[in-house]
mmCIF file of C-alpha atoms in Angstrom:
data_model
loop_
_atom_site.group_PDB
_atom_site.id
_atom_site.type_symbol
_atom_site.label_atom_id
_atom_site.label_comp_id
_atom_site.label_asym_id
_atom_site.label_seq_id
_atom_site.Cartn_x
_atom_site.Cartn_y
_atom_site.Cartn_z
ATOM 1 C CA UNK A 3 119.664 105.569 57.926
ATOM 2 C CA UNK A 4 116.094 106.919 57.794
ATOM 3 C CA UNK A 5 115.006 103.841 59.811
ATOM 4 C CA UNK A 6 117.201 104.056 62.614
ATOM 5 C CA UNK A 7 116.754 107.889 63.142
ATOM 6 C CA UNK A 8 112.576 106.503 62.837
ATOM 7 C CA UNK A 9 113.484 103.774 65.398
ATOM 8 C CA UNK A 10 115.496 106.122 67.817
ATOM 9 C CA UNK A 11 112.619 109.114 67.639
ATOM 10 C CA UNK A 12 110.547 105.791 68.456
ATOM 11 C CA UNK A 13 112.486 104.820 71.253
ATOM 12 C CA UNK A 14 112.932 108.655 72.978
ATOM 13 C CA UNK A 15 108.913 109.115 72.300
ATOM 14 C CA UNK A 16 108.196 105.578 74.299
ATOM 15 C CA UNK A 17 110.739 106.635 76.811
ATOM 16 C CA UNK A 18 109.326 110.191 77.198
ATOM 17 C CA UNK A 19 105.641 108.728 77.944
ATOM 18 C CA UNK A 20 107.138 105.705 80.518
ATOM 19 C CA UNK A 21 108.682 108.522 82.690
ATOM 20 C CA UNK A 22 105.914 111.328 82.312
ATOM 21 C CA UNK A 23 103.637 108.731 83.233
ATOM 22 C CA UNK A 24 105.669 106.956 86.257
ATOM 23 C CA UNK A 25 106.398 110.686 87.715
ATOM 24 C CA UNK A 26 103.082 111.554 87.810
ATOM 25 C CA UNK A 27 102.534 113.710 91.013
ATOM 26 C CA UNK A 28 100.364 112.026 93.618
ATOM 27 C CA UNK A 29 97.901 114.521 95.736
ATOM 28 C CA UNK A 30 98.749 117.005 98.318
ATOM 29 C CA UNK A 31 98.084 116.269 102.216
ATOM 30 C CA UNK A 32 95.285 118.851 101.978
ATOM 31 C CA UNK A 33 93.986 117.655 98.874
ATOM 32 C CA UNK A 34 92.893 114.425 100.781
ATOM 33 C CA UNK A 35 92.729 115.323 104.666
ATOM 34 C CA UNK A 36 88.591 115.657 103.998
ATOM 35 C CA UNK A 37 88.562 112.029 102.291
ATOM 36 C CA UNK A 38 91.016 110.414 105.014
ATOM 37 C CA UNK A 39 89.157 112.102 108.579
ATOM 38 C CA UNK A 40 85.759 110.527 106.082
ATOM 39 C CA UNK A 41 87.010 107.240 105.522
ATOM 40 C CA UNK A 42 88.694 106.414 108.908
ATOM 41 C CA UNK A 43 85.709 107.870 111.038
ATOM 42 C CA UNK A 44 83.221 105.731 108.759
ATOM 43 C CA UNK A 45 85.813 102.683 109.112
ATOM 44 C CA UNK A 46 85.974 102.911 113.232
ATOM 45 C CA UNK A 47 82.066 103.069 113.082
ATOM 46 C CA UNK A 48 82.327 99.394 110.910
ATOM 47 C CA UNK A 49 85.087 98.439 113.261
ATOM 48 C CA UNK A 50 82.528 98.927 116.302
ATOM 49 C CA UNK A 51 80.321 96.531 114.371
ATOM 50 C CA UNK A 52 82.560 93.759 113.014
ATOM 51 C CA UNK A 53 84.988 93.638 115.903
ATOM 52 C CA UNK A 54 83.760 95.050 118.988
ATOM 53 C CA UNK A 55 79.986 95.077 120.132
ATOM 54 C CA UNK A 56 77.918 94.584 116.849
ATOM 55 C CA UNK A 57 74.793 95.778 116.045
ATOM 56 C CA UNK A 58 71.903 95.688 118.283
ATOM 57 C CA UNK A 59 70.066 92.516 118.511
ATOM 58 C CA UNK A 60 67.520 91.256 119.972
ATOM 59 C CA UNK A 61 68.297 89.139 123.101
ATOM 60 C CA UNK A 62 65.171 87.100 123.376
ATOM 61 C CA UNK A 63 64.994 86.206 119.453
ATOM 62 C CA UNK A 64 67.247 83.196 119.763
ATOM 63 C CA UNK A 65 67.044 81.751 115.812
ATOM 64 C CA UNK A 66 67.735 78.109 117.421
ATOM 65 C CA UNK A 67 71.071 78.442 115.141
ATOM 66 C CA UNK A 68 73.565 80.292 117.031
ATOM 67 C CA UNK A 69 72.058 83.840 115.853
ATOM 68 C CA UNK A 70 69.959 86.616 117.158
ATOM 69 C CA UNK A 71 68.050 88.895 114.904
ATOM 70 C CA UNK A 72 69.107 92.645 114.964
ATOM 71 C CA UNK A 73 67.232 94.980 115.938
ATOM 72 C CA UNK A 74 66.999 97.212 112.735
ATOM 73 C CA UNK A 75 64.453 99.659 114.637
ATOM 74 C CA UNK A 76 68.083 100.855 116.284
ATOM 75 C CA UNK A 77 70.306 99.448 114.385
ATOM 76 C CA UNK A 78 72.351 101.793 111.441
ATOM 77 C CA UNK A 79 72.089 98.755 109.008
ATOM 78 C CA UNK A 80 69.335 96.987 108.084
ATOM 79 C CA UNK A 81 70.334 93.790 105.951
ATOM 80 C CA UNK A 82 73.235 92.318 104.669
ATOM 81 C CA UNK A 83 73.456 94.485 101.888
ATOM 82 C CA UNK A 84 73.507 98.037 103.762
ATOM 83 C CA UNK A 85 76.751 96.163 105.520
ATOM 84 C CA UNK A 86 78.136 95.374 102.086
ATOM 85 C CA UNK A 87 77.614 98.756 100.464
ATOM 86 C CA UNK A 88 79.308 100.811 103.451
ATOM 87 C CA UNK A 89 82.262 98.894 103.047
ATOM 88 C CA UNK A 90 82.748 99.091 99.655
ATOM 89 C CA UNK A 91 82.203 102.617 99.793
ATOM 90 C CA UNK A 92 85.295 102.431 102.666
ATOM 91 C CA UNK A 93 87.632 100.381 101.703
ATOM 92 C CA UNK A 94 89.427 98.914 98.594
ATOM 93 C CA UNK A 95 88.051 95.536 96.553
ATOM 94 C CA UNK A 96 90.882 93.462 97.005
ATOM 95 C CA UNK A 97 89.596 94.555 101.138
ATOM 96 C CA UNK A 98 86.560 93.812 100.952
ATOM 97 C CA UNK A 99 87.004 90.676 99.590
ATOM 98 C CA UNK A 100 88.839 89.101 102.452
ATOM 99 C CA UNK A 101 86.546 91.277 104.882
ATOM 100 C CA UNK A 102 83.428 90.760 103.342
ATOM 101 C CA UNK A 103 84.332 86.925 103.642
ATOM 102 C CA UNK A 104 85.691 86.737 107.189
ATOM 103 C CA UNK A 105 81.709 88.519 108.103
ATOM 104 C CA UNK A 106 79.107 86.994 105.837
ATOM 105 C CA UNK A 107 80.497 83.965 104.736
ATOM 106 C CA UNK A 108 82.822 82.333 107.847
ATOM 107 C CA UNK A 109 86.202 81.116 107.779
ATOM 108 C CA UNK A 110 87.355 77.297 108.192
ATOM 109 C CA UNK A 111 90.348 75.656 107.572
ATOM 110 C CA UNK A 112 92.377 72.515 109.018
ATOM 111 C CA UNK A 113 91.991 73.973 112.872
ATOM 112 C CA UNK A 114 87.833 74.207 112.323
ATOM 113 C CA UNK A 115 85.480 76.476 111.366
ATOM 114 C CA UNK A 116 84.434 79.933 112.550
ATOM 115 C CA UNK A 117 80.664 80.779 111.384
ATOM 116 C CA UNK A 118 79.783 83.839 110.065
ATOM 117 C CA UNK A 119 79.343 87.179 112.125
ATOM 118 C CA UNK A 120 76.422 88.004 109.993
ATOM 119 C CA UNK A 121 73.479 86.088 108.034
ATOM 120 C CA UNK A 122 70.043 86.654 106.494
ATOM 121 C CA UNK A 123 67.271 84.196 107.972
ATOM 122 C CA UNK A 124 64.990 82.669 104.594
ATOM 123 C CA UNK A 125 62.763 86.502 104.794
ATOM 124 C CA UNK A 126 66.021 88.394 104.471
ATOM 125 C CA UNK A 127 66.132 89.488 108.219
ATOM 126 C CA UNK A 128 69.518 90.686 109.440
ATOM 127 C CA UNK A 129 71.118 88.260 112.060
ATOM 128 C CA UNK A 130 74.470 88.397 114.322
ATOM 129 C CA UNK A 131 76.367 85.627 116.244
ATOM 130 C CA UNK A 132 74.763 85.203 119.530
ATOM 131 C CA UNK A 133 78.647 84.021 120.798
ATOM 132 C CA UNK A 134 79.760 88.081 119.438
ATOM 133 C CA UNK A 135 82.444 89.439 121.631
ATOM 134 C CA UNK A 136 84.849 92.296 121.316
ATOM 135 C CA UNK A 137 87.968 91.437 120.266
ATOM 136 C CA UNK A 138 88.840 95.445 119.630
ATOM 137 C CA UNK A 139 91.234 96.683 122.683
ATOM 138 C CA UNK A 140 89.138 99.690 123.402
ATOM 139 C CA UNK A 141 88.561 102.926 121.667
ATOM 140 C CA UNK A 142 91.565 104.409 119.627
ATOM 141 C CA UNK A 143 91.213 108.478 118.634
ATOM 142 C CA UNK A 144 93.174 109.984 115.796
ATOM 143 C CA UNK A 145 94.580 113.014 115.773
ATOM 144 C CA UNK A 146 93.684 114.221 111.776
ATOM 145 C CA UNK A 147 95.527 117.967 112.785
ATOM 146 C CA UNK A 148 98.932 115.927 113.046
ATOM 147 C CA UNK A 149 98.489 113.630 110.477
ATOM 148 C CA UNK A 150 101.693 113.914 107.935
ATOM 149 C CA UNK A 151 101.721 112.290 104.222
ATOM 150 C CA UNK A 152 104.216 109.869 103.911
ATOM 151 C CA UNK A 153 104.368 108.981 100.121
ATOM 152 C CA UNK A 154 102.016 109.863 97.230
ATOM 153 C CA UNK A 155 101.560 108.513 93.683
ATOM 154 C CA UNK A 156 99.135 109.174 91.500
ATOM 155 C CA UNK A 157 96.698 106.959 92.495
ATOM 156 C CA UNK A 158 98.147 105.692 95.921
ATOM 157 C CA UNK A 159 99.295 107.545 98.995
ATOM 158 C CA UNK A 160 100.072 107.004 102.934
ATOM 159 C CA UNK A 161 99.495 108.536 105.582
ATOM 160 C CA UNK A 162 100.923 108.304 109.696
ATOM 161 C CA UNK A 163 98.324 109.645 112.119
ATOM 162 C CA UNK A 164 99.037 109.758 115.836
ATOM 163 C CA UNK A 165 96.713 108.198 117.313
ATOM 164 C CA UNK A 166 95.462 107.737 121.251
ATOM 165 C CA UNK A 167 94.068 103.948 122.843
ATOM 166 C CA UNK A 168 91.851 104.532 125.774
ATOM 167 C CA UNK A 169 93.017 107.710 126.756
ATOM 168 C CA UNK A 170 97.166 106.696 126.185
ATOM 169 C CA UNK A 171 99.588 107.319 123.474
ATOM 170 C CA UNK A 172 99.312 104.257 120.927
ATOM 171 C CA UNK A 173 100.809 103.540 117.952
ATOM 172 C CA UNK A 174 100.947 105.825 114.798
ATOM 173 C CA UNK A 175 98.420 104.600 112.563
ATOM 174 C CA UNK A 176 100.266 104.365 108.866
ATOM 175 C CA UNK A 177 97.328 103.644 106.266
ATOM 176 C CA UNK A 178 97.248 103.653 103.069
ATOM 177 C CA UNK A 179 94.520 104.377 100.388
ATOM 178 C CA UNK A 180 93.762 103.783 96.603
ATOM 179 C CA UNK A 181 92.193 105.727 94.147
ATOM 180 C CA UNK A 182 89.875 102.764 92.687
ATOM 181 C CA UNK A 183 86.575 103.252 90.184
ATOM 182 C CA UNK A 184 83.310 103.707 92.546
ATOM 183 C CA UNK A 185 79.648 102.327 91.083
ATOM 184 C CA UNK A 186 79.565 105.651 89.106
ATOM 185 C CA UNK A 187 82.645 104.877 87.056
ATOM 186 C CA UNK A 188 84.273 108.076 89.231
ATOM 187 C CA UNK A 189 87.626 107.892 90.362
ATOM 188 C CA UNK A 190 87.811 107.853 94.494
ATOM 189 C CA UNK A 191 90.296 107.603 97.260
ATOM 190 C CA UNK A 192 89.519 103.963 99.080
ATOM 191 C CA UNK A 193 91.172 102.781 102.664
ATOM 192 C CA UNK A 194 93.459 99.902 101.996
ATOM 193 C CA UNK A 195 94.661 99.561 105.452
ATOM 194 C CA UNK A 196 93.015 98.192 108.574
ATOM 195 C CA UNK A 197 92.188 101.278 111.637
ATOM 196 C CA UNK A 198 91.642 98.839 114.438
#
């Protein structure tokens, strides 16, 4: 008898935990509006630069292999690496991953190959495809004073923002971040949702 009343206060105490645990509250709107206006403004900025007009280059530095060499002296990233770092300070790993491949590595599969946006020549010098075109439809504006949670967890929540394309109503934008571990070992809200 003493067993199964041990087994059943068992049970209840393993139960207890599981729900405590799966209930726990996710964050307030305003608890995050200063992380979400930070991570979307920083993410349109890396938009400008992987999908619409790059960095800076210069035009008359043809590398002879289908690159141009940015111009760092007014350029906001310098190498590869500066690249890298802003969007893993943006967005979530399993993001970056496909991201980070799509810009520094190139894509190919059983239609052909699409080469890299981005290299590093053999001295480490930042270089862009010479054949870079905008591909974003123009500039979209969100409007972080309407923006309205639509779910939080405890370490996921999503947001709708209204959002403006050239001047005209466009699509909410529904995005969703992560809390993930940064390269302090501190917990932090990361976009896991593209803003294009």
């Amino acid at each position: 008898m003493k067993r199964v009343i041990k087994t059943a206060i068992f049970i209840l105490c393993i139960a207890s935990l599981f729900i405590m645990t799966s209930c726990a509250k996710g964050p307030e709107l305003d608890e995050v509006r200063s992380v979400v206006i930070e991570r979307v403004t920083e993410s349109t900025v890396l938009n400008k630069v992987f999908y619409g007009e790059g960095l800076p280059v210069y035009g008359n530095m043809y590398t002879g292999v289908d690159y141009y060499y940015v111009d760092v002296e007014n350029s906001d990233f310098d190498t590869a690496e500066e690249l890298k770092a802003a969007i893993a300070r943006v967005y979530t790993k399993d993001y970056c991953i496909g991201l980070t491949e799509t810009m520094f590595v190139g894509i190919s599969d059983s239609i052909g190959a699409v080469l890299p946006r981005f290299t590093e020549d053999e001295s480490g010098l930042l270089m862009q495809d010479k054949f870079l075109t905008s591909i974003l439809p123009g500039e979209r504006i969100f409007d972080f004073n309407a923006m309205t949670m639509e779910s939080s967890k405890s370490d996921v929540f999503v947001v709708r923002i209204p959002a403006t394309l050239n001047g005209e109503k466009d699509a909410d934008a529904v995005l969703t971040f992560r809390q993930e571990r940064n390269e302090n070992n501190e917990l932090v809200w990361k976009l896991d949702s593209p803003t294009y």
